[in-house]
């Protein structure tokens, strides 16, 4: 059997998994320094190569609709290609043309990526390698859907925000939304939409309304006075990965800032338990405004004073009643906090009076979990098996918006500990 006709194939994944294709084992792969070009060719000196070239520009090809083939043809024409025709060889709409005595090129694209593919082959061996060439090209796939859907969502949100807040000057900034005073991520919104696609429009509208509320507060975001907000500041539990991601993003995107300037944009946070930290936020009717280092600088308040005020406010916020599930004997097995109080129910895990407020129903030995920002689940250790509980909490954590932790905690007289 001719090995050039039926070779073994392996998968090539471009940097960031932007695209993939199959290619014969033993072939060489050369990637340009700028990662835009990939060349594959046999290792035996055969005059054959296939080059994949990613164009630097990114354009959402969905916007072109039926005009995409004209767009691709124009690219080939600018490259002096001859005999340009539509091609059905590739997975995506494409055109091909002759670009040299031994070269044929394709231009194709999907989502926001436009790709040029050129096959250079000695005509005397083309008949032998044609099945291999076609096999490589037909295996070509572009993997940009998640990125493009993210960008489309950002654009939709920005459009709605500009309608709701004409003076906001919101714009898409990388994978986030920003203006001069705010920067927003949409990861939680995306997760929410994936779980409930039918509620996508409502979720987007709720997100926009929350942001608009923050923006339209009487004081400009980032200019609030301490005397005006100190009674609305509360502690909030967050995973430390959020702080790490923020620091990484600032280091990558705010290169024009000094390290001292970048540090002012970091949220105020202190280690708590496991991989969790305590942050602080201004509580608004529909949302929260997290407090960063620049707020403390502007207020002339240190972290100890902030923590003292936030704890005072939390203690003054009565813990909502426990909505408990009971057994046949009327004994509470587990439950969550009922309506009322802070919407970020997880903050009540930090409440100094939590143990006292729940022991009459759940006893002195209580497990707790905060799978997401808006939940505090409490379990009687008398009736709940820890291993089963770990599985249940992990499931809630994985399916939650505003994730916090899949860990189990224990409420004691002296505070909260890992269980």
CSV table of C-alpha atoms in Angstrom, one decimal:
chain,number,residue,atom,x,y,z
A,1,UNK,CA,0.0,0.0,0.0
A,2,UNK,CA,1.3,3.4,-1.0
A,3,UNK,CA,2.0,5.3,2.4
A,4,UNK,CA,1.5,8.6,0.6
A,5,UNK,CA,-2.1,7.6,-0.3
A,6,UNK,CA,-3.2,6.2,3.1
A,7,UNK,CA,-0.9,7.8,5.8
A,8,UNK,CA,-1.6,7.9,9.5
A,9,UNK,CA,-2.9,11.3,10.6
A,10,UNK,CA,-2.4,13.4,13.7
A,11,UNK,CA,-4.1,16.6,14.9
A,12,UNK,CA,-2.5,20.0,14.8
A,13,UNK,CA,-3.9,22.7,17.2
A,14,UNK,CA,-3.1,26.2,16.5
A,15,UNK,CA,-2.0,28.5,19.3
A,16,UNK,CA,-5.1,29.2,21.5
A,17,UNK,CA,-6.9,26.4,19.6
A,18,UNK,CA,-8.0,29.0,17.0
A,19,UNK,CA,-8.1,26.3,14.3
A,20,UNK,CA,-7.2,22.6,13.9
A,21,UNK,CA,-6.5,20.3,11.0
A,22,UNK,CA,-5.2,16.7,10.5
A,23,UNK,CA,-1.9,16.1,8.9
A,24,UNK,CA,0.2,13.0,8.0
A,25,UNK,CA,2.5,11.6,10.7
A,26,UNK,CA,6.1,12.4,9.8
A,27,UNK,CA,5.4,15.7,8.2
A,28,UNK,CA,7.1,18.8,9.5
A,29,UNK,CA,5.3,21.7,11.0
A,30,UNK,CA,6.8,25.3,11.0
A,31,UNK,CA,5.0,28.1,12.8
A,32,UNK,CA,5.9,31.8,12.0
A,33,UNK,CA,7.2,33.8,14.9
A,34,UNK,CA,4.1,36.0,14.9
A,35,UNK,CA,2.0,32.7,15.0
A,36,UNK,CA,-0.1,33.9,12.0
A,37,UNK,CA,1.3,31.4,9.6
A,38,UNK,CA,1.7,27.6,9.8
A,39,UNK,CA,3.5,25.5,7.1
A,40,UNK,CA,3.4,21.7,6.8
A,41,UNK,CA,5.4,19.6,4.4
A,42,UNK,CA,6.8,16.0,4.1
A,43,UNK,CA,10.1,15.4,5.7
A,44,UNK,CA,11.6,13.5,2.7
A,45,UNK,CA,12.3,16.5,0.4
A,46,UNK,CA,9.2,16.1,-1.7
A,47,UNK,CA,8.2,19.4,-3.4
A,48,UNK,CA,4.9,19.8,-1.6
A,49,UNK,CA,3.7,22.1,1.1
A,50,UNK,CA,0.5,23.4,2.6
A,51,UNK,CA,0.4,26.8,4.3
A,52,UNK,CA,-2.3,28.2,6.6
A,53,UNK,CA,-2.2,32.0,6.9
A,54,UNK,CA,-4.4,33.8,9.5
A,55,UNK,CA,-5.2,37.4,8.5
A,56,UNK,CA,-4.4,39.9,11.1
A,57,UNK,CA,-7.8,41.6,11.0
A,58,UNK,CA,-10.7,40.2,12.9
A,59,UNK,CA,-14.2,40.7,11.4
A,60,UNK,CA,-17.5,39.1,12.4
A,61,UNK,CA,-18.2,37.3,9.2
A,62,UNK,CA,-21.8,36.9,10.2
A,63,UNK,CA,-22.2,40.6,9.4
A,64,UNK,CA,-21.2,39.9,5.8
A,65,UNK,CA,-24.0,37.4,5.3
A,66,UNK,CA,-24.2,36.3,1.6
A,67,UNK,CA,-21.4,38.7,0.7
A,68,UNK,CA,-18.7,36.6,2.3
A,69,UNK,CA,-17.7,35.0,-1.0
A,70,UNK,CA,-17.3,38.4,-2.6
A,71,UNK,CA,-15.1,39.4,0.3
A,72,UNK,CA,-12.9,36.3,0.0
A,73,UNK,CA,-12.7,36.7,-3.8
A,74,UNK,CA,-11.5,40.3,-3.3
A,75,UNK,CA,-8.6,39.0,-1.1
A,76,UNK,CA,-7.6,36.5,-3.8
A,77,UNK,CA,-7.8,39.2,-6.5
A,78,UNK,CA,-5.5,41.4,-4.5
A,79,UNK,CA,-3.1,38.5,-4.4
A,80,UNK,CA,-3.1,38.3,-8.2
A,81,UNK,CA,-4.9,35.0,-8.2
A,82,UNK,CA,-6.4,33.7,-11.5
A,83,UNK,CA,-9.4,31.6,-12.3
A,84,UNK,CA,-11.2,32.4,-9.0
A,85,UNK,CA,-14.1,30.1,-8.3
A,86,UNK,CA,-16.3,29.0,-5.4
A,87,UNK,CA,-14.9,25.9,-3.6
A,88,UNK,CA,-16.9,23.2,-1.8
A,89,UNK,CA,-13.8,21.4,-0.5
A,90,UNK,CA,-13.6,23.2,2.9
A,91,UNK,CA,-16.1,23.1,5.7
A,92,UNK,CA,-16.9,26.8,5.4
A,93,UNK,CA,-17.8,29.1,2.5
A,94,UNK,CA,-14.6,29.6,0.5
A,95,UNK,CA,-13.1,30.5,-2.9
A,96,UNK,CA,-10.0,29.2,-4.6
A,97,UNK,CA,-7.7,30.4,-7.4
A,98,UNK,CA,-4.4,29.8,-9.0
A,99,UNK,CA,-1.6,31.8,-7.4
A,100,UNK,CA,1.4,30.3,-9.3
A,101,UNK,CA,2.5,27.6,-11.6
A,102,UNK,CA,2.5,25.1,-8.8
A,103,UNK,CA,0.3,26.9,-6.3
A,104,UNK,CA,-3.4,27.0,-5.6
A,105,UNK,CA,-4.9,29.1,-2.8
A,106,UNK,CA,-8.2,29.2,-0.9
A,107,UNK,CA,-9.6,31.9,1.3
A,108,UNK,CA,-12.2,30.9,3.8
A,109,UNK,CA,-13.4,32.0,7.2
A,110,UNK,CA,-15.8,31.4,10.1
A,111,UNK,CA,-16.9,33.5,13.1
A,112,UNK,CA,-14.3,36.3,13.2
A,113,UNK,CA,-11.3,34.5,11.6
A,114,UNK,CA,-10.3,34.8,7.9
A,115,UNK,CA,-7.8,32.2,6.7
A,116,UNK,CA,-5.8,31.8,3.5
A,117,UNK,CA,-4.6,28.3,2.6
A,118,UNK,CA,-2.0,27.7,-0.2
A,119,UNK,CA,-1.0,24.4,-1.6
A,120,UNK,CA,2.2,24.2,-3.5
A,121,UNK,CA,2.9,21.0,-5.3
A,122,UNK,CA,5.1,19.7,-8.1
A,123,UNK,CA,2.6,18.8,-10.9
A,124,UNK,CA,4.4,15.5,-11.5
A,125,UNK,CA,3.4,14.2,-8.1
A,126,UNK,CA,0.1,16.0,-7.7
A,127,UNK,CA,-1.9,12.9,-8.6
A,128,UNK,CA,-0.2,10.9,-5.9
A,129,UNK,CA,-0.7,13.4,-3.1
A,130,UNK,CA,-4.1,14.8,-4.1
A,131,UNK,CA,-6.0,12.5,-1.6
A,132,UNK,CA,-3.7,13.6,1.2
A,133,UNK,CA,-4.1,17.3,0.3
A,134,UNK,CA,-7.9,16.9,0.2
A,135,UNK,CA,-7.8,15.0,3.5
A,136,UNK,CA,-5.9,17.8,5.2
A,137,UNK,CA,-8.1,20.6,3.8
A,138,UNK,CA,-11.4,18.8,4.6
A,139,UNK,CA,-10.3,18.3,8.2
A,140,UNK,CA,-9.7,22.0,8.7
A,141,UNK,CA,-11.9,23.5,11.5
A,142,UNK,CA,-12.1,27.0,13.1
A,143,UNK,CA,-12.7,27.2,16.8
A,144,UNK,CA,-13.7,30.8,17.6
A,145,UNK,CA,-17.3,30.4,18.5
A,146,UNK,CA,-17.0,31.0,22.2
A,147,UNK,CA,-14.9,34.1,21.7
A,148,UNK,CA,-17.2,35.5,19.1
A,149,UNK,CA,-20.3,34.9,21.1
A,150,UNK,CA,-18.6,36.7,24.0
A,151,UNK,CA,-17.9,39.7,21.7
A,152,UNK,CA,-21.4,39.7,20.3
A,153,UNK,CA,-22.8,39.7,23.8
A,154,UNK,CA,-20.5,42.6,24.8
A,155,UNK,CA,-21.7,44.6,21.8
A,156,UNK,CA,-25.3,44.0,22.6
A,157,UNK,CA,-24.8,45.0,26.2
A,158,UNK,CA,-22.9,48.2,25.2
A,159,UNK,CA,-25.7,49.1,22.8
A,160,UNK,CA,-28.3,48.7,25.6
A,161,UNK,CA,-26.2,50.6,28.1
A,162,UNK,CA,-25.7,53.5,25.8
A,163,UNK,CA,-29.5,53.7,25.3
A,164,UNK,CA,-30.1,53.5,29.0
A,165,UNK,CA,-27.2,55.9,29.9
A,166,UNK,CA,-26.6,58.2,26.9
A,167,UNK,CA,-23.7,59.9,28.7
A,168,UNK,CA,-22.0,56.8,29.9
A,169,UNK,CA,-19.5,56.3,27.0
A,170,UNK,CA,-19.4,52.5,27.6
A,171,UNK,CA,-17.3,50.6,25.1
A,172,UNK,CA,-16.0,47.1,24.5
A,173,UNK,CA,-12.5,46.8,26.0
A,174,UNK,CA,-11.0,43.4,25.2
A,175,UNK,CA,-13.2,40.8,26.9
A,176,UNK,CA,-14.8,43.4,29.2
A,177,UNK,CA,-17.0,46.5,29.1
A,178,UNK,CA,-15.6,49.8,30.4
A,179,UNK,CA,-15.8,53.5,30.6
A,180,UNK,CA,-13.8,56.1,32.4
A,181,UNK,CA,-15.1,55.0,35.9
A,182,UNK,CA,-16.2,51.4,35.6
A,183,UNK,CA,-15.0,48.1,34.2
A,184,UNK,CA,-17.3,45.1,33.9
A,185,UNK,CA,-16.9,41.4,33.2
A,186,UNK,CA,-19.7,39.2,31.9
A,187,UNK,CA,-18.5,35.7,32.8
A,188,UNK,CA,-21.3,35.2,35.2
A,189,UNK,CA,-23.9,36.5,32.7
A,190,UNK,CA,-22.6,34.1,30.1
A,191,UNK,CA,-22.8,31.2,32.5
A,192,UNK,CA,-26.4,32.2,33.4
A,193,UNK,CA,-27.3,32.3,29.7
A,194,UNK,CA,-25.8,28.9,29.0
A,195,UNK,CA,-27.8,27.3,31.8
A,196,UNK,CA,-31.1,29.1,30.8
A,197,UNK,CA,-30.9,30.1,27.1
A,198,UNK,CA,-34.6,30.8,27.0
A,199,UNK,CA,-34.1,33.6,29.6
A,200,UNK,CA,-31.2,35.2,27.9
A,201,UNK,CA,-32.9,38.4,27.0
A,202,UNK,CA,-34.2,38.9,30.5
A,203,UNK,CA,-30.8,38.1,32.0
A,204,UNK,CA,-29.2,40.7,29.7
A,205,UNK,CA,-31.8,43.3,30.5
A,206,UNK,CA,-31.4,42.7,34.3
A,207,UNK,CA,-27.6,43.0,33.9
A,208,UNK,CA,-28.0,46.3,32.0
A,209,UNK,CA,-30.5,47.6,34.6
A,210,UNK,CA,-28.0,46.8,37.4
A,211,UNK,CA,-25.1,48.6,35.7
A,212,UNK,CA,-27.3,51.5,34.8
A,213,UNK,CA,-28.4,51.8,38.4
A,214,UNK,CA,-24.8,52.0,39.6
A,215,UNK,CA,-23.9,54.5,36.9
A,216,UNK,CA,-27.0,56.7,37.6
A,217,UNK,CA,-26.5,57.0,41.3
A,218,UNK,CA,-26.5,60.5,42.6
A,219,UNK,CA,-22.8,60.5,43.0
A,220,UNK,CA,-20.4,59.6,40.2
A,221,UNK,CA,-18.9,56.1,40.6
A,222,UNK,CA,-15.5,56.5,42.1
A,223,UNK,CA,-16.4,59.9,43.7
A,224,UNK,CA,-18.7,58.8,46.5
A,225,UNK,CA,-18.2,60.5,49.8
A,226,UNK,CA,-17.5,58.3,52.9
A,227,UNK,CA,-20.2,60.0,54.9
A,228,UNK,CA,-22.8,59.1,52.2
A,229,UNK,CA,-21.9,55.4,51.8
A,230,UNK,CA,-20.4,54.2,55.1
A,231,UNK,CA,-23.7,52.8,56.4
A,232,UNK,CA,-24.2,50.8,53.2
A,233,UNK,CA,-20.8,49.1,53.1
A,234,UNK,CA,-20.8,45.3,53.8
A,235,UNK,CA,-18.2,42.5,53.8
A,236,UNK,CA,-18.5,40.0,51.0
A,237,UNK,CA,-16.9,36.6,50.6
A,238,UNK,CA,-15.1,36.0,47.3
A,239,UNK,CA,-12.7,33.4,45.8
A,240,UNK,CA,-9.1,34.6,45.7
A,241,UNK,CA,-9.0,33.6,42.0
A,242,UNK,CA,-11.0,36.8,41.3
A,243,UNK,CA,-8.3,39.0,42.8
A,244,UNK,CA,-5.6,37.1,41.0
A,245,UNK,CA,-7.4,37.4,37.7
A,246,UNK,CA,-7.9,41.1,38.2
A,247,UNK,CA,-4.2,41.6,39.0
A,248,UNK,CA,-3.2,39.6,35.9
A,249,UNK,CA,-5.5,41.7,33.7
A,250,UNK,CA,-4.2,44.9,35.1
A,251,UNK,CA,-0.6,43.9,34.5
A,252,UNK,CA,-1.4,42.9,30.9
A,253,UNK,CA,-3.7,45.8,29.9
A,254,UNK,CA,-2.6,48.7,32.0
A,255,UNK,CA,1.0,48.7,31.0
A,256,UNK,CA,1.1,52.5,30.8
A,257,UNK,CA,0.4,52.6,34.6
A,258,UNK,CA,3.1,52.4,37.2
A,259,UNK,CA,2.8,49.5,39.7
A,260,UNK,CA,1.6,52.0,42.3
A,261,UNK,CA,-1.1,53.2,40.0
A,262,UNK,CA,-2.2,49.7,39.1
A,263,UNK,CA,-2.4,48.7,42.8
A,264,UNK,CA,-5.0,51.5,43.3
A,265,UNK,CA,-7.4,49.5,41.0
A,266,UNK,CA,-7.2,46.3,43.1
A,267,UNK,CA,-10.1,45.4,45.3
A,268,UNK,CA,-9.6,45.7,49.0
A,269,UNK,CA,-9.4,42.1,50.2
A,270,UNK,CA,-7.9,40.1,53.1
A,271,UNK,CA,-7.4,36.3,53.3
A,272,UNK,CA,-10.2,34.4,55.1
A,273,UNK,CA,-10.5,30.6,54.9
A,274,UNK,CA,-9.1,28.2,52.3
A,275,UNK,CA,-9.0,30.0,48.9
A,276,UNK,CA,-11.5,32.6,50.0
A,277,UNK,CA,-11.0,36.3,50.8
A,278,UNK,CA,-13.2,39.0,52.4
A,279,UNK,CA,-13.9,42.0,50.1
A,280,UNK,CA,-16.2,45.0,50.7
A,281,UNK,CA,-19.0,46.5,48.7
A,282,UNK,CA,-21.4,49.4,48.7
A,283,UNK,CA,-24.9,47.8,48.7
A,284,UNK,CA,-27.3,49.2,46.2
A,285,UNK,CA,-30.9,48.2,45.6
A,286,UNK,CA,-30.2,46.1,42.5
A,287,UNK,CA,-26.4,45.6,42.7
A,288,UNK,CA,-23.1,46.0,44.5
A,289,UNK,CA,-20.2,48.4,43.9
A,290,UNK,CA,-17.0,46.7,45.0
A,291,UNK,CA,-14.5,48.9,46.9
A,292,UNK,CA,-10.9,49.2,45.7
A,293,UNK,CA,-7.8,50.7,47.0
A,294,UNK,CA,-8.4,54.1,45.3
A,295,UNK,CA,-11.6,54.4,47.3
A,296,UNK,CA,-9.7,54.1,50.6
A,297,UNK,CA,-7.1,56.7,49.4
A,298,UNK,CA,-9.9,59.1,48.4
A,299,UNK,CA,-11.7,58.6,51.7
A,300,UNK,CA,-8.6,58.7,53.9
A,301,UNK,CA,-9.7,55.4,55.4
A,302,UNK,CA,-7.5,52.4,56.1
A,303,UNK,CA,-8.4,48.7,55.8
A,304,UNK,CA,-9.0,48.3,59.5
A,305,UNK,CA,-11.5,51.1,59.6
A,306,UNK,CA,-13.2,49.8,56.5
A,307,UNK,CA,-13.5,46.3,58.0
A,308,UNK,CA,-14.8,47.7,61.3
A,309,UNK,CA,-17.5,49.7,59.6
A,310,UNK,CA,-18.5,46.8,57.3
A,311,UNK,CA,-18.8,44.4,60.3
A,312,UNK,CA,-20.8,47.0,62.2
A,313,UNK,CA,-23.2,47.3,59.3
A,314,UNK,CA,-23.5,43.6,58.9
A,315,UNK,CA,-24.2,43.1,62.6
A,316,UNK,CA,-26.9,45.7,62.4
A,317,UNK,CA,-28.5,43.8,59.5
A,318,UNK,CA,-30.8,41.2,61.1
A,319,UNK,CA,-30.2,37.6,59.9
A,320,UNK,CA,-33.2,36.5,57.9
A,321,UNK,CA,-35.2,33.6,59.2
A,322,UNK,CA,-34.1,30.1,58.4
A,323,UNK,CA,-36.4,28.4,55.8
A,324,UNK,CA,-35.8,24.9,56.9
A,325,UNK,CA,-36.7,21.4,55.6
A,326,UNK,CA,-37.9,19.2,58.5
A,327,UNK,CA,-38.1,15.4,59.0
A,328,UNK,CA,-41.2,13.6,60.1
A,329,UNK,CA,-40.5,14.4,63.7
A,330,UNK,CA,-40.4,18.1,63.0
A,331,UNK,CA,-36.7,18.4,63.4
A,332,UNK,CA,-34.9,20.8,61.0
A,333,UNK,CA,-32.5,19.0,58.7
A,334,UNK,CA,-31.2,21.8,56.5
A,335,UNK,CA,-32.3,25.1,55.0
A,336,UNK,CA,-31.4,28.4,53.6
A,337,UNK,CA,-32.0,32.0,54.6
A,338,UNK,CA,-35.4,33.4,53.7
A,339,UNK,CA,-36.1,36.6,51.9
A,340,UNK,CA,-35.1,39.9,53.4
A,341,UNK,CA,-31.8,41.4,54.4
A,342,UNK,CA,-28.9,41.5,52.1
A,343,UNK,CA,-29.3,39.9,48.7
A,344,UNK,CA,-25.8,38.6,49.0
A,345,UNK,CA,-26.8,36.0,51.6
A,346,UNK,CA,-23.3,34.5,51.6
A,347,UNK,CA,-22.2,37.6,53.6
A,348,UNK,CA,-24.1,36.3,56.6
A,349,UNK,CA,-21.6,33.5,57.0
A,350,UNK,CA,-19.4,36.4,58.5
A,351,UNK,CA,-22.2,37.6,60.8
A,352,UNK,CA,-21.0,37.5,64.5
A,353,UNK,CA,-24.4,36.2,65.7
A,354,UNK,CA,-24.9,33.5,63.1
A,355,UNK,CA,-24.3,30.6,65.5
A,356,UNK,CA,-26.8,32.0,68.1
A,357,UNK,CA,-29.5,32.6,65.4
A,358,UNK,CA,-29.5,29.1,64.0
A,359,UNK,CA,-28.8,26.8,66.9
A,360,UNK,CA,-32.4,26.6,68.2
A,361,UNK,CA,-33.4,25.0,64.8
A,362,UNK,CA,-30.3,23.1,63.7
A,363,UNK,CA,-28.5,22.4,67.0
A,364,UNK,CA,-25.0,23.2,68.0
A,365,UNK,CA,-23.3,21.2,65.2
A,366,UNK,CA,-24.0,22.9,61.9
A,367,UNK,CA,-22.4,22.6,58.4
A,368,UNK,CA,-22.6,25.6,56.1
A,369,UNK,CA,-22.0,26.1,52.4
A,370,UNK,CA,-21.8,29.2,50.2
A,371,UNK,CA,-21.8,27.8,46.6
A,372,UNK,CA,-22.7,31.3,45.2
A,373,UNK,CA,-22.9,34.9,46.3
A,374,UNK,CA,-26.6,34.9,47.0
A,375,UNK,CA,-26.9,31.6,49.0
A,376,UNK,CA,-26.0,30.5,52.5
A,377,UNK,CA,-27.0,26.9,53.1
A,378,UNK,CA,-27.1,25.4,56.6
A,379,UNK,CA,-27.2,21.7,57.5
A,380,UNK,CA,-27.6,19.8,60.8
A,381,UNK,CA,-24.6,17.6,61.3
A,382,UNK,CA,-26.9,15.2,63.2
A,383,UNK,CA,-28.8,14.4,60.0
A,384,UNK,CA,-26.5,15.1,57.1
A,385,UNK,CA,-23.7,12.9,55.9
A,386,UNK,CA,-20.6,14.9,55.0
A,387,UNK,CA,-19.6,12.9,51.9
A,388,UNK,CA,-23.1,13.2,50.4
A,389,UNK,CA,-23.2,16.9,51.3
A,390,UNK,CA,-19.9,17.5,49.5
A,391,UNK,CA,-21.3,16.1,46.3
A,392,UNK,CA,-24.5,18.1,46.5
A,393,UNK,CA,-22.6,21.4,47.2
A,394,UNK,CA,-20.2,20.7,44.4
A,395,UNK,CA,-23.2,20.3,42.0
A,396,UNK,CA,-24.8,23.6,43.2
A,397,UNK,CA,-21.4,25.4,42.9
A,398,UNK,CA,-20.9,24.1,39.3
A,399,UNK,CA,-24.4,25.3,38.3
A,400,UNK,CA,-24.3,28.6,40.0
A,401,UNK,CA,-23.9,32.2,39.0
A,402,UNK,CA,-21.4,34.3,41.0
A,403,UNK,CA,-19.6,31.2,42.3
A,404,UNK,CA,-17.9,31.3,45.6
A,405,UNK,CA,-16.9,27.9,46.9
A,406,UNK,CA,-17.6,24.1,46.8
A,407,UNK,CA,-16.1,23.7,50.3
A,408,UNK,CA,-18.0,22.7,53.5
A,409,UNK,CA,-17.7,24.8,56.6
A,410,UNK,CA,-18.7,24.3,60.2
A,411,UNK,CA,-20.4,27.0,62.3
A,412,UNK,CA,-19.0,27.0,65.9
A,413,UNK,CA,-19.5,29.3,68.9
A,414,UNK,CA,-16.1,30.8,68.1
A,415,UNK,CA,-16.7,31.4,64.4
A,416,UNK,CA,-16.5,29.5,61.1
A,417,UNK,CA,-13.9,26.8,60.4
A,418,UNK,CA,-13.3,24.4,57.5
A,419,UNK,CA,-15.2,21.1,58.0
